[in-house]
Every structure is written in C-alpha cells, then in structure tokens.
Amino acid sequence: MNMKKSKKLVDRRKHKRFKVPADAFAIVKNPCFKLGQIADMSLGGISFYYISGKGFSKNIAVDILLADDDLYIDNLPVSIVSDVNVHLNESLDKTSFKRCGLQFEKLTSHQLSKLSCFIPKQDSGYLQDKRFILF
C-alpha cells in the first residue's frame, strides 16, 4: 500500500485579513506613482491590484485612502512580500495586472490608530461590503 504524505498548510499571518469596500485604494509614490484597488487588509499589511508597469524600489511607503469615509493615511513604511502577475479579466484588451502584498514596518502609534479605523470590529469583515469588482 502506497501512503501519500499530506502536508498541513500553516498560515503564518499574525493578523486576520479583512475585505474592504471598493473605494479603498493604495497609493505608492516612489519611484513612480501607482494607484491600486485594495483587495484585503490587516493590521499587518495590505494587498492590492494595480496595472503592471515598472516595478517598485526596495524602500517604499504607501498611502491608504478610503474615499467614501474620508479616511487617508499617508507615508506608511512597508516592505514588499509579493508582487505577482494575475489574470483578472480576459476582456480587458491585453491589460495586465499585478497583485502586490505589502507588510507594514515600524508604524507610529498615530499611524496604528488611524489604521485601526480601516479594520472592522467584527471577525466577518465589513458588513456593508460595497465592493464592485473592477478586476
């Protein structure tokens, strides 16, 4: 009898991820300006979709905007965890997208306080998720 070994996947995240409304955006300004729609967020970091182009430099900061709620946090220090090509929609005329995962680094107490405004109090995420999937 041939027994297959099964690997147990271990989630290494320290913070639970939450979906965010469709009006949540990440803005990276160095070395060039990139705007992306946030896919999910936690107190540990964010992931967002953006149109492919020139890559990011090693030391970057990100701004987060939640437009409908007038929430804006600027200059959050982050490190890039992942930056991968994704296929989101075949009808978008060869436009290519990437999904970037960022981990927050050494946030100030003020930044943490503002960031907690984005994170829902319920474990299930935003109750009124208005997400309109653009990608």
Tab-separated table of C-alpha atoms in Angstrom:
chain	number	residue	atom	x	y	z
A	1	MET	CA	0.000	0.000	0.000
A	2	ASN	CA	1.435	3.360	-1.042
A	3	MET	CA	0.708	6.047	1.508
A	4	LYS	CA	0.755	9.626	0.364
A	5	LYS	CA	2.242	12.161	2.692
A	6	SER	CA	-0.037	15.091	3.287
A	7	LYS	CA	1.360	18.467	4.118
A	8	LYS	CA	-0.541	20.611	6.511
A	9	LEU	CA	-0.625	24.208	5.353
A	10	VAL	CA	0.282	26.619	8.091
A	11	ASP	CA	-0.940	30.193	7.993
A	12	ARG	CA	1.974	32.366	9.076
A	13	ARG	CA	-0.033	35.581	9.261
A	14	LYS	CA	-0.183	37.262	12.642
A	15	HIS	CA	-3.291	39.318	11.804
A	16	LYS	CA	-6.655	38.360	10.294
A	17	ARG	CA	-7.289	39.767	6.814
A	18	PHE	CA	-10.474	41.655	6.002
A	19	LYS	CA	-12.151	42.646	2.766
A	20	VAL	CA	-12.520	46.366	2.274
A	21	PRO	CA	-15.041	48.455	0.319
A	22	ALA	CA	-14.410	49.115	-3.376
A	23	ASP	CA	-13.389	52.700	-2.639
A	24	ALA	CA	-10.239	51.622	-0.753
A	25	PHE	CA	-7.051	52.469	-2.633
A	26	ALA	CA	-3.318	52.118	-2.141
A	27	ILE	CA	-1.023	54.831	-3.485
A	28	VAL	CA	2.694	54.202	-3.949
A	29	LYS	CA	4.688	57.288	-4.931
A	30	ASN	CA	8.261	56.086	-5.305
A	31	PRO	CA	9.987	55.581	-7.644
A	32	CYS	CA	6.884	56.310	-9.707
A	33	PHE	CA	3.219	56.901	-8.914
A	34	LYS	CA	0.989	53.799	-8.792
A	35	LEU	CA	-2.640	53.616	-7.733
A	36	GLY	CA	-4.278	50.298	-6.951
A	37	GLN	CA	-7.506	48.905	-5.545
A	38	ILE	CA	-7.003	47.261	-2.160
A	39	ALA	CA	-8.094	43.608	-2.123
A	40	ASP	CA	-7.745	42.988	1.607
A	41	MET	CA	-6.137	44.474	4.679
A	42	SER	CA	-4.998	43.622	8.180
A	43	LEU	CA	-3.078	45.388	10.914
A	44	GLY	CA	-0.023	43.653	9.453
A	45	GLY	CA	-0.329	44.746	5.823
A	46	ILE	CA	-2.368	45.046	2.642
A	47	SER	CA	-2.646	43.506	-0.789
A	48	PHE	CA	-3.793	45.458	-3.811
A	49	TYR	CA	-4.243	45.169	-7.572
A	50	TYR	CA	-2.580	47.582	-9.974
A	51	ILE	CA	-1.819	47.867	-13.688
A	52	SER	CA	1.554	46.296	-14.468
A	53	GLY	CA	4.476	48.523	-15.260
A	54	LYS	CA	7.808	49.450	-13.792
A	55	GLY	CA	8.461	47.655	-10.507
A	56	PHE	CA	8.827	49.120	-7.054
A	57	SER	CA	12.064	50.106	-5.362
A	58	LYS	CA	13.080	48.238	-2.201
A	59	ASN	CA	12.276	51.019	0.277
A	60	ILE	CA	8.775	52.284	-0.332
A	61	ALA	CA	5.940	53.849	1.587
A	62	VAL	CA	2.247	53.591	0.826
A	63	ASP	CA	-0.735	55.883	1.348
A	64	ILE	CA	-4.172	54.390	2.003
A	65	LEU	CA	-7.404	56.097	1.003
A	66	LEU	CA	-10.955	55.074	1.862
A	67	ALA	CA	-12.778	57.647	-0.251
A	68	ASP	CA	-16.386	57.403	0.968
A	69	ASP	CA	-15.340	57.671	4.604
A	70	ASP	CA	-12.773	60.462	4.135
A	71	LEU	CA	-10.049	58.323	5.695
A	72	TYR	CA	-6.496	58.905	4.490
A	73	ILE	CA	-3.242	57.647	5.964
A	74	ASP	CA	-0.023	58.745	4.334
A	75	ASN	CA	3.550	57.556	4.276
A	76	LEU	CA	3.156	54.106	5.870
A	77	PRO	CA	6.521	52.311	5.735
A	78	VAL	CA	6.192	48.887	4.099
A	79	SER	CA	8.192	46.012	2.719
A	80	ILE	CA	7.159	44.061	-0.368
A	81	VAL	CA	6.118	40.499	0.438
A	82	SER	CA	4.874	39.569	-3.040
A	83	ASP	CA	4.352	41.175	-6.434
A	84	VAL	CA	2.869	38.728	-8.928
A	85	ASN	CA	1.112	38.813	-12.295
A	86	VAL	CA	-2.571	37.947	-12.159
A	87	HIS	CA	-5.173	37.228	-14.828
A	88	LEU	CA	-8.258	39.096	-13.775
A	89	ASN	CA	-10.476	39.502	-16.795
A	90	GLU	CA	-9.971	38.261	-20.348
A	91	SER	CA	-11.993	41.123	-21.856
A	92	LEU	CA	-9.622	43.900	-20.796
A	93	ASP	CA	-7.691	44.121	-24.086
A	94	LYS	CA	-4.336	42.715	-23.013
A	95	THR	CA	-4.121	44.969	-19.971
A	96	SER	CA	-2.001	43.124	-17.449
A	97	PHE	CA	-2.393	43.415	-13.717
A	98	LYS	CA	-0.353	42.552	-10.682
A	99	ARG	CA	-1.261	41.807	-7.097
A	100	CYS	CA	1.167	43.267	-4.591
A	101	GLY	CA	1.371	42.208	-0.957
A	102	LEU	CA	2.875	44.705	1.477
A	103	GLN	CA	3.822	44.258	5.115
A	104	PHE	CA	3.715	47.293	7.401
A	105	GLU	CA	7.035	48.175	9.050
A	106	LYS	CA	7.588	50.188	12.251
A	107	LEU	CA	4.349	52.148	12.334
A	108	THR	CA	3.963	55.036	14.755
A	109	SER	CA	1.192	54.950	17.361
A	110	HIS	CA	-0.624	57.652	15.360
A	111	GLN	CA	-0.440	55.545	12.179
A	112	LEU	CA	-1.648	52.444	14.043
A	113	SER	CA	-4.558	54.403	15.482
A	114	LYS	CA	-5.627	55.675	12.047
A	115	LEU	CA	-5.105	52.232	10.510
A	116	SER	CA	-7.423	50.657	13.068
A	117	CYS	CA	-10.231	52.822	11.609
A	118	PHE	CA	-9.980	50.729	8.431
A	119	ILE	CA	-10.161	47.402	10.244
A	120	PRO	CA	-13.689	46.215	11.093
A	121	LYS	CA	-14.619	45.286	14.623
A	122	GLN	CA	-16.431	42.112	13.500
A	123	ASP	CA	-14.497	38.969	12.587
A	124	SER	CA	-16.527	38.567	9.397
A	125	GLY	CA	-15.267	41.807	7.825
A	126	TYR	CA	-17.206	44.837	6.700
A	127	LEU	CA	-20.906	44.115	6.996
A	128	GLN	CA	-21.838	46.531	4.233
A	129	ASP	CA	-19.209	45.497	1.703
A	130	LYS	CA	-19.941	47.679	-1.313
A	131	ARG	CA	-17.220	46.042	-3.394
A	132	PHE	CA	-17.695	46.396	-7.107
A	133	ILE	CA	-15.084	44.139	-8.612
A	134	LEU	CA	-13.166	46.171	-11.177
A	135	PHE	CA	-10.632	43.457	-11.804
